[in-house]
Amino acid sequence: DIDPEGSITIIDLSSGAAAATSTQLDFKAYNSQVDQLRNDGVRIFGNNGQSSVAQDLEPEYVTISADNKTAWVACQENNAIVEVDLISKSIKSIKALGTKDHSIVVNGLDGNRDHDKVHISNYPVKGFYHPDAITSYSVGSTTYLVTANEGDARDYDGYSEEIRLRKKDIDLDPTAFPNEELVFSLIGDIKTTTANGDTDGDGDLDEIYTYGARSFSIWNGTTGAL
């Protein structure tokens, strides 16, 4: 019911632990950019879309460049990575990670309710990368980020986006999914979201999203490119 603001704290130990200082960064400066962030693909949707950017962003794991000048922070539920300038102690950028198209041949997943067999195949589903753990390495002057694309939904007593793709609970758009009975029968157990997918606002899903990308990814730390 209450969405506290997310933050990143830089703890400076360069003068020793006894003289440590800390700087807390928040995202209030991005509140006015909520529409642009959403258009870019950053998931800002907490409390049925009522949360501000500062409230909605949830920093989790961090990795730091070899020269200690830059940090990258995974915001899992937001499907984004925040770049932090450790010299100026400021947030440099928020980059959306997009989705993985599981209808493409090389992007198969097992979304079948039959758990006794392997059913890796292609389905009309898009997966949020939703990285949890993150690390990095450098080649030349370029830092690459490695993310574990675990996936995670917001599922609280006061608000939940998580729902199973079941016919009794979800309406699929008949134009987008003319074979909806087959979709329900093949991947009716998969978890999807009520926060995304209704692109025309008519109450049914035009796109199906799931959590995680069933793999790990390597991203360019500077450009955010996959």
C-alpha atoms as a PDB file:
ATOM      1  CA  ASP A   1       0.000   0.000   0.000  1.00  0.00           C
ATOM      2  CA  ILE A   2       2.975   2.328   0.568  1.00  0.00           C
ATOM      3  CA  ASP A   3       5.697   2.608  -2.050  1.00  0.00           C
ATOM      4  CA  PRO A   4       8.903   4.056  -0.513  1.00  0.00           C
ATOM      5  CA  GLU A   5      11.446   5.787  -2.718  1.00  0.00           C
ATOM      6  CA  GLY A   6      14.289   3.709  -4.113  1.00  0.00           C
ATOM      7  CA  SER A   7      17.856   4.872  -3.571  1.00  0.00           C
ATOM      8  CA  ILE A   8      21.519   4.092  -4.169  1.00  0.00           C
ATOM      9  CA  THR A   9      24.110   4.851  -1.494  1.00  0.00           C
ATOM     10  CA  ILE A  10      27.790   5.434  -2.286  1.00  0.00           C
ATOM     11  CA  ILE A  11      30.024   4.663   0.689  1.00  0.00           C
ATOM     12  CA  ASP A  12      33.502   6.178   0.421  1.00  0.00           C
ATOM     13  CA  LEU A  13      36.113   4.093   2.258  1.00  0.00           C
ATOM     14  CA  SER A  14      39.164   5.744   0.691  1.00  0.00           C
ATOM     15  CA  SER A  15      40.185   7.327   4.034  1.00  0.00           C
ATOM     16  CA  GLY A  16      39.496   4.176   6.015  1.00  0.00           C
ATOM     17  CA  ALA A  17      36.395   2.762   7.640  1.00  0.00           C
ATOM     18  CA  ALA A  18      36.564   5.086  10.641  1.00  0.00           C
ATOM     19  CA  ALA A  19      36.368   8.123   8.359  1.00  0.00           C
ATOM     20  CA  ALA A  20      33.856   6.696   5.900  1.00  0.00           C
ATOM     21  CA  THR A  21      31.358   9.039   4.285  1.00  0.00           C
ATOM     22  CA  SER A  22      28.147   8.232   2.450  1.00  0.00           C
ATOM     23  CA  THR A  23      26.138   9.885  -0.285  1.00  0.00           C
ATOM     24  CA  GLN A  24      22.576   8.786  -0.968  1.00  0.00           C
ATOM     25  CA  LEU A  25      21.236   9.202  -4.495  1.00  0.00           C
ATOM     26  CA  ASP A  26      17.531   9.260  -5.293  1.00  0.00           C
ATOM     27  CA  PHE A  27      15.521   9.488  -8.497  1.00  0.00           C
ATOM     28  CA  LYS A  28      13.404  12.589  -7.835  1.00  0.00           C
ATOM     29  CA  ALA A  29      15.022  14.417 -10.753  1.00  0.00           C
ATOM     30  CA  TYR A  30      13.490  11.809 -13.063  1.00  0.00           C
ATOM     31  CA  ASN A  31       9.897  12.232 -11.839  1.00  0.00           C
ATOM     32  CA  SER A  32       9.140  14.697 -14.636  1.00  0.00           C
ATOM     33  CA  GLN A  33      10.498  12.220 -17.207  1.00  0.00           C
ATOM     34  CA  VAL A  34       8.044   9.435 -16.381  1.00  0.00           C
ATOM     35  CA  ASP A  35       6.396   9.430 -19.822  1.00  0.00           C
ATOM     36  CA  GLN A  36       9.718   9.293 -21.649  1.00  0.00           C
ATOM     37  CA  LEU A  37      11.009   6.503 -19.404  1.00  0.00           C
ATOM     38  CA  ARG A  38       7.862   4.465 -19.998  1.00  0.00           C
ATOM     39  CA  ASN A  39       8.114   5.059 -23.747  1.00  0.00           C
ATOM     40  CA  ASP A  40      11.713   3.854 -23.589  1.00  0.00           C
ATOM     41  CA  GLY A  41      10.537   0.655 -21.900  1.00  0.00           C
ATOM     42  CA  VAL A  42      11.360   1.308 -18.247  1.00  0.00           C
ATOM     43  CA  ARG A  43       8.592  -0.319 -16.228  1.00  0.00           C
ATOM     44  CA  ILE A  44       7.070   2.405 -14.025  1.00  0.00           C
ATOM     45  CA  PHE A  45       3.819   0.883 -12.836  1.00  0.00           C
ATOM     46  CA  GLY A  46       3.715   0.465  -9.040  1.00  0.00           C
ATOM     47  CA  ASN A  47       0.456   0.955  -7.152  1.00  0.00           C
ATOM     48  CA  ASN A  48      -1.509   0.712 -10.389  1.00  0.00           C
ATOM     49  CA  GLY A  49       0.664   3.367 -12.008  1.00  0.00           C
ATOM     50  CA  GLN A  50       0.291   5.905  -9.197  1.00  0.00           C
ATOM     51  CA  SER A  51       3.900   5.701  -7.966  1.00  0.00           C
ATOM     52  CA  SER A  52       6.380   8.361  -9.028  1.00  0.00           C
ATOM     53  CA  VAL A  53       9.625   7.412 -10.770  1.00  0.00           C
ATOM     54  CA  ALA A  54      11.498   7.948  -7.494  1.00  0.00           C
ATOM     55  CA  GLN A  55       9.122   5.583  -5.701  1.00  0.00           C
ATOM     56  CA  ASP A  56       8.907   3.008  -8.455  1.00  0.00           C
ATOM     57  CA  LEU A  57      12.587   2.341  -9.168  1.00  0.00           C
ATOM     58  CA  GLU A  58      13.951  -0.586  -7.126  1.00  0.00           C
ATOM     59  CA  PRO A  59      17.769  -0.789  -7.183  1.00  0.00           C
ATOM     60  CA  GLU A  60      19.053  -4.267  -6.367  1.00  0.00           C
ATOM     61  CA  TYR A  61      22.434  -5.619  -7.498  1.00  0.00           C
ATOM     62  CA  VAL A  62      25.489  -3.537  -8.390  1.00  0.00           C
ATOM     63  CA  THR A  63      28.701  -3.997 -10.360  1.00  0.00           C
ATOM     64  CA  ILE A  64      31.588  -1.522 -10.488  1.00  0.00           C
ATOM     65  CA  SER A  65      34.003  -0.794 -13.329  1.00  0.00           C
ATOM     66  CA  ALA A  66      37.656  -1.794 -13.034  1.00  0.00           C
ATOM     67  CA  ASP A  67      38.704   1.853 -12.694  1.00  0.00           C
ATOM     68  CA  ASN A  68      36.166   2.457  -9.902  1.00  0.00           C
ATOM     69  CA  LYS A  69      34.636   5.384 -11.785  1.00  0.00           C
ATOM     70  CA  THR A  70      31.290   3.883 -12.769  1.00  0.00           C
ATOM     71  CA  ALA A  71      28.695   1.632 -11.184  1.00  0.00           C
ATOM     72  CA  TRP A  72      25.799  -0.136 -12.877  1.00  0.00           C
ATOM     73  CA  VAL A  73      22.791  -1.069 -10.793  1.00  0.00           C
ATOM     74  CA  ALA A  74      20.117  -3.569 -11.808  1.00  0.00           C
ATOM     75  CA  CYS A  75      16.525  -2.489 -11.207  1.00  0.00           C
ATOM     76  CA  GLN A  76      14.909  -5.863 -11.703  1.00  0.00           C
ATOM     77  CA  GLU A  77      11.183  -5.120 -11.599  1.00  0.00           C
ATOM     78  CA  ASN A  78      11.751  -2.017 -13.709  1.00  0.00           C
ATOM     79  CA  ASN A  79      13.594  -4.047 -16.376  1.00  0.00           C
ATOM     80  CA  ALA A  80      16.340  -1.431 -16.432  1.00  0.00           C
ATOM     81  CA  ILE A  81      19.937  -0.693 -15.506  1.00  0.00           C
ATOM     82  CA  VAL A  82      21.018   2.538 -13.835  1.00  0.00           C
ATOM     83  CA  GLU A  83      24.476   3.958 -14.603  1.00  0.00           C
ATOM     84  CA  VAL A  84      26.101   5.860 -11.732  1.00  0.00           C
ATOM     85  CA  ASP A  85      29.056   8.245 -11.989  1.00  0.00           C
ATOM     86  CA  LEU A  86      31.090   7.498  -8.861  1.00  0.00           C
ATOM     87  CA  ILE A  87      33.311  10.568  -9.329  1.00  0.00           C
ATOM     88  CA  SER A  88      30.531  13.157  -9.457  1.00  0.00           C
ATOM     89  CA  LYS A  89      28.319  10.919  -7.296  1.00  0.00           C
ATOM     90  CA  SER A  90      25.344  11.264  -9.588  1.00  0.00           C
ATOM     91  CA  ILE A  91      22.990   9.135 -11.628  1.00  0.00           C
ATOM     92  CA  LYS A  92      24.103   9.283 -15.243  1.00  0.00           C
ATOM     93  CA  SER A  93      21.371   7.337 -17.042  1.00  0.00           C
ATOM     94  CA  ILE A  94      18.530   4.845 -16.779  1.00  0.00           C
ATOM     95  CA  LYS A  95      18.507   2.345 -19.634  1.00  0.00           C
ATOM     96  CA  ALA A  96      15.593   0.054 -20.422  1.00  0.00           C
ATOM     97  CA  LEU A  97      16.496  -3.487 -21.446  1.00  0.00           C
ATOM     98  CA  GLY A  98      13.549  -4.292 -23.681  1.00  0.00           C
ATOM     99  CA  THR A  99      12.154  -7.787 -24.130  1.00  0.00           C
ATOM    100  CA  LYS A 100      13.140 -11.131 -25.583  1.00  0.00           C
ATOM    101  CA  ASP A 101      10.829 -12.402 -28.329  1.00  0.00           C
ATOM    102  CA  HIS A 102      10.123 -16.056 -27.621  1.00  0.00           C
ATOM    103  CA  SER A 103       8.396 -16.505 -30.979  1.00  0.00           C
ATOM    104  CA  ILE A 104      11.798 -16.371 -32.705  1.00  0.00           C
ATOM    105  CA  VAL A 105      13.326 -19.785 -33.382  1.00  0.00           C
ATOM    106  CA  VAL A 106      16.512 -19.284 -31.348  1.00  0.00           C
ATOM    107  CA  ASN A 107      14.563 -17.908 -28.364  1.00  0.00           C
ATOM    108  CA  GLY A 108      12.542 -20.939 -27.336  1.00  0.00           C
ATOM    109  CA  LEU A 109      11.282 -21.532 -23.822  1.00  0.00           C
ATOM    110  CA  ASP A 110       9.419 -24.208 -21.916  1.00  0.00           C
ATOM    111  CA  GLY A 111       6.084 -22.706 -20.992  1.00  0.00           C
ATOM    112  CA  ASN A 112       4.028 -25.899 -20.908  1.00  0.00           C
ATOM    113  CA  ARG A 113       2.012 -26.978 -17.889  1.00  0.00           C
ATOM    114  CA  ASP A 114       3.273 -30.578 -18.304  1.00  0.00           C
ATOM    115  CA  HIS A 115       6.164 -30.531 -15.854  1.00  0.00           C
ATOM    116  CA  ASP A 116       7.221 -34.128 -16.457  1.00  0.00           C
ATOM    117  CA  LYS A 117       8.658 -33.444 -19.897  1.00  0.00           C
ATOM    118  CA  VAL A 118      10.740 -30.805 -21.655  1.00  0.00           C
ATOM    119  CA  HIS A 119       8.743 -28.635 -24.054  1.00  0.00           C
ATOM    120  CA  ILE A 120      11.211 -26.041 -25.340  1.00  0.00           C
ATOM    121  CA  SER A 121       9.459 -24.400 -28.248  1.00  0.00           C
ATOM    122  CA  ASN A 122       8.407 -21.021 -29.601  1.00  0.00           C
ATOM    123  CA  TYR A 123       5.372 -19.209 -28.289  1.00  0.00           C
ATOM    124  CA  PRO A 124       3.809 -15.755 -28.873  1.00  0.00           C
ATOM    125  CA  VAL A 125       5.349 -14.444 -25.665  1.00  0.00           C
ATOM    126  CA  LYS A 126       7.769 -11.631 -24.857  1.00  0.00           C
ATOM    127  CA  GLY A 127      10.024 -11.925 -21.822  1.00  0.00           C
ATOM    128  CA  PHE A 128      11.185  -9.023 -19.676  1.00  0.00           C
ATOM    129  CA  TYR A 129      14.899  -9.518 -19.035  1.00  0.00           C
ATOM    130  CA  HIS A 130      14.423  -8.517 -15.383  1.00  0.00           C
ATOM    131  CA  PRO A 131      18.053  -9.040 -14.318  1.00  0.00           C
ATOM    132  CA  ASP A 132      18.754  -9.994 -10.734  1.00  0.00           C
ATOM    133  CA  ALA A 133      22.505 -10.503 -10.196  1.00  0.00           C
ATOM    134  CA  ILE A 134      24.859  -8.417 -12.349  1.00  0.00           C
ATOM    135  CA  THR A 135      28.625  -8.424 -12.881  1.00  0.00           C
ATOM    136  CA  SER A 136      31.033  -6.901 -15.401  1.00  0.00           C
ATOM    137  CA  TYR A 137      34.340  -7.300 -17.229  1.00  0.00           C
ATOM    138  CA  SER A 138      36.422  -5.099 -19.517  1.00  0.00           C
ATOM    139  CA  VAL A 139      37.922  -5.640 -22.949  1.00  0.00           C
ATOM    140  CA  GLY A 140      40.114  -2.750 -23.990  1.00  0.00           C
ATOM    141  CA  SER A 141      38.274   0.429 -23.073  1.00  0.00           C
ATOM    142  CA  THR A 142      34.818  -1.161 -23.100  1.00  0.00           C
ATOM    143  CA  THR A 143      33.042  -2.536 -20.040  1.00  0.00           C
ATOM    144  CA  TYR A 144      30.505  -5.305 -20.585  1.00  0.00           C
ATOM    145  CA  LEU A 145      27.716  -6.128 -18.173  1.00  0.00           C
ATOM    146  CA  VAL A 146      26.609  -9.701 -17.555  1.00  0.00           C
ATOM    147  CA  THR A 147      23.101 -10.148 -16.191  1.00  0.00           C
ATOM    148  CA  ALA A 148      21.290 -13.171 -14.804  1.00  0.00           C
ATOM    149  CA  ASN A 149      17.795 -12.749 -16.244  1.00  0.00           C
ATOM    150  CA  GLU A 150      15.841 -14.290 -13.388  1.00  0.00           C
ATOM    151  CA  GLY A 151      12.583 -12.398 -13.741  1.00  0.00           C
ATOM    152  CA  ASP A 152      10.394 -11.210 -10.889  1.00  0.00           C
ATOM    153  CA  ALA A 153       6.869  -9.889 -10.486  1.00  0.00           C
ATOM    154  CA  ARG A 154       5.497  -7.382  -8.016  1.00  0.00           C
ATOM    155  CA  ASP A 155       3.200  -9.418  -5.840  1.00  0.00           C
ATOM    156  CA  TYR A 156       2.225  -7.725  -2.583  1.00  0.00           C
ATOM    157  CA  ASP A 157      -0.881  -7.670  -0.408  1.00  0.00           C
ATOM    158  CA  GLY A 158      -1.636  -4.122  -1.537  1.00  0.00           C
ATOM    159  CA  TYR A 159      -0.803  -4.591  -5.222  1.00  0.00           C
ATOM    160  CA  SER A 160      -0.038  -7.495  -7.526  1.00  0.00           C
ATOM    161  CA  GLU A 161       0.636  -7.631 -11.256  1.00  0.00           C
ATOM    162  CA  GLU A 162       1.111 -11.398 -11.340  1.00  0.00           C
ATOM    163  CA  ILE A 163      -1.473 -13.643 -12.945  1.00  0.00           C
ATOM    164  CA  ARG A 164      -1.483 -17.030 -14.660  1.00  0.00           C
ATOM    165  CA  LEU A 165      -2.326 -17.157 -18.363  1.00  0.00           C
ATOM    166  CA  ARG A 166      -5.607 -18.986 -17.848  1.00  0.00           C
ATOM    167  CA  LYS A 167      -8.776 -18.557 -19.839  1.00  0.00           C
ATOM    168  CA  LYS A 168     -10.893 -18.060 -16.735  1.00  0.00           C
ATOM    169  CA  ASP A 169      -8.714 -15.117 -15.670  1.00  0.00           C
ATOM    170  CA  ILE A 170      -7.555 -13.444 -18.912  1.00  0.00           C
ATOM    171  CA  ASP A 171      -9.087 -12.286 -22.187  1.00  0.00           C
ATOM    172  CA  LEU A 172      -6.826 -12.426 -25.237  1.00  0.00           C
ATOM    173  CA  ASP A 173      -7.440 -10.111 -28.163  1.00  0.00           C
ATOM    174  CA  PRO A 174      -9.065 -12.250 -30.900  1.00  0.00           C
ATOM    175  CA  THR A 175      -7.215 -10.425 -33.696  1.00  0.00           C
ATOM    176  CA  ALA A 176      -3.799 -10.757 -32.069  1.00  0.00           C
ATOM    177  CA  PHE A 177      -4.489 -14.343 -30.966  1.00  0.00           C
ATOM    178  CA  PRO A 178      -6.887 -16.031 -33.400  1.00  0.00           C
ATOM    179  CA  ASN A 179      -5.657 -19.365 -32.011  1.00  0.00           C
ATOM    180  CA  GLU A 180      -6.248 -18.441 -28.374  1.00  0.00           C
ATOM    181  CA  GLU A 181      -7.496 -21.920 -27.420  1.00  0.00           C
ATOM    182  CA  LEU A 182      -4.161 -23.383 -28.530  1.00  0.00           C
ATOM    183  CA  VAL A 183      -2.251 -20.687 -26.659  1.00  0.00           C
ATOM    184  CA  PHE A 184      -4.142 -21.408 -23.442  1.00  0.00           C
ATOM    185  CA  SER A 185      -3.657 -25.145 -23.818  1.00  0.00           C
ATOM    186  CA  LEU A 186       0.087 -24.919 -24.445  1.00  0.00           C
ATOM    187  CA  ILE A 187       1.210 -22.214 -22.006  1.00  0.00           C
ATOM    188  CA  GLY A 188      -1.776 -21.702 -19.734  1.00  0.00           C
ATOM    189  CA  ASP A 189       0.350 -22.087 -16.619  1.00  0.00           C
ATOM    190  CA  ILE A 190       2.867 -19.387 -17.457  1.00  0.00           C
ATOM    191  CA  LYS A 191       2.967 -16.263 -15.310  1.00  0.00           C
ATOM    192  CA  THR A 192       2.092 -13.015 -17.053  1.00  0.00           C
ATOM    193  CA  THR A 193       1.327  -9.451 -15.977  1.00  0.00           C
ATOM    194  CA  THR A 194      -1.723  -7.244 -15.735  1.00  0.00           C
ATOM    195  CA  ALA A 195       0.508  -4.147 -15.992  1.00  0.00           C
ATOM    196  CA  ASN A 196       1.505  -4.601 -19.648  1.00  0.00           C
ATOM    197  CA  GLY A 197       0.045  -6.058 -22.813  1.00  0.00           C
ATOM    198  CA  ASP A 198      -3.235  -4.185 -23.316  1.00  0.00           C
ATOM    199  CA  THR A 199      -1.857  -1.869 -25.982  1.00  0.00           C
ATOM    200  CA  ASP A 200      -5.202  -0.367 -27.068  1.00  0.00           C
ATOM    201  CA  GLY A 201      -6.826  -0.090 -23.629  1.00  0.00           C
ATOM    202  CA  ASP A 202      -9.864  -2.226 -24.420  1.00  0.00           C
ATOM    203  CA  GLY A 203      -9.425  -4.667 -21.530  1.00  0.00           C
ATOM    204  CA  ASP A 204      -7.904  -7.656 -23.335  1.00  0.00           C
ATOM    205  CA  LEU A 205      -4.271  -8.598 -23.895  1.00  0.00           C
ATOM    206  CA  ASP A 206      -2.778  -7.763 -27.279  1.00  0.00           C
ATOM    207  CA  GLU A 207       0.659  -8.975 -26.152  1.00  0.00           C
ATOM    208  CA  ILE A 208       1.703 -11.609 -23.606  1.00  0.00           C
ATOM    209  CA  TYR A 209       4.651 -10.871 -21.350  1.00  0.00           C
ATOM    210  CA  THR A 210       6.443 -13.165 -18.961  1.00  0.00           C
ATOM    211  CA  TYR A 211       9.170 -12.696 -16.377  1.00  0.00           C
ATOM    212  CA  GLY A 212      12.833 -13.321 -17.144  1.00  0.00           C
ATOM    213  CA  ALA A 213      14.551 -14.276 -20.384  1.00  0.00           C
ATOM    214  CA  ARG A 214      15.543 -17.891 -19.565  1.00  0.00           C
ATOM    215  CA  SER A 215      19.219 -17.080 -20.009  1.00  0.00           C
ATOM    216  CA  PHE A 216      22.008 -14.645 -19.203  1.00  0.00           C
ATOM    217  CA  SER A 217      22.911 -11.637 -21.327  1.00  0.00           C
ATOM    218  CA  ILE A 218      25.937  -9.496 -22.110  1.00  0.00           C
ATOM    219  CA  TRP A 219      25.372  -5.769 -22.587  1.00  0.00           C
ATOM    220  CA  ASN A 220      27.596  -2.886 -23.643  1.00  0.00           C
ATOM    221  CA  GLY A 221      27.983  -0.808 -20.477  1.00  0.00           C
ATOM    222  CA  THR A 222      28.237   2.460 -22.416  1.00  0.00           C
ATOM    223  CA  THR A 223      25.476   2.100 -24.981  1.00  0.00           C
ATOM    224  CA  GLY A 224      23.264  -0.480 -23.278  1.00  0.00           C
ATOM    225  CA  ALA A 225      23.201  -2.545 -26.486  1.00  0.00           C
ATOM    226  CA  LEU A 226      22.694  -6.320 -26.188  1.00  0.00           C
END
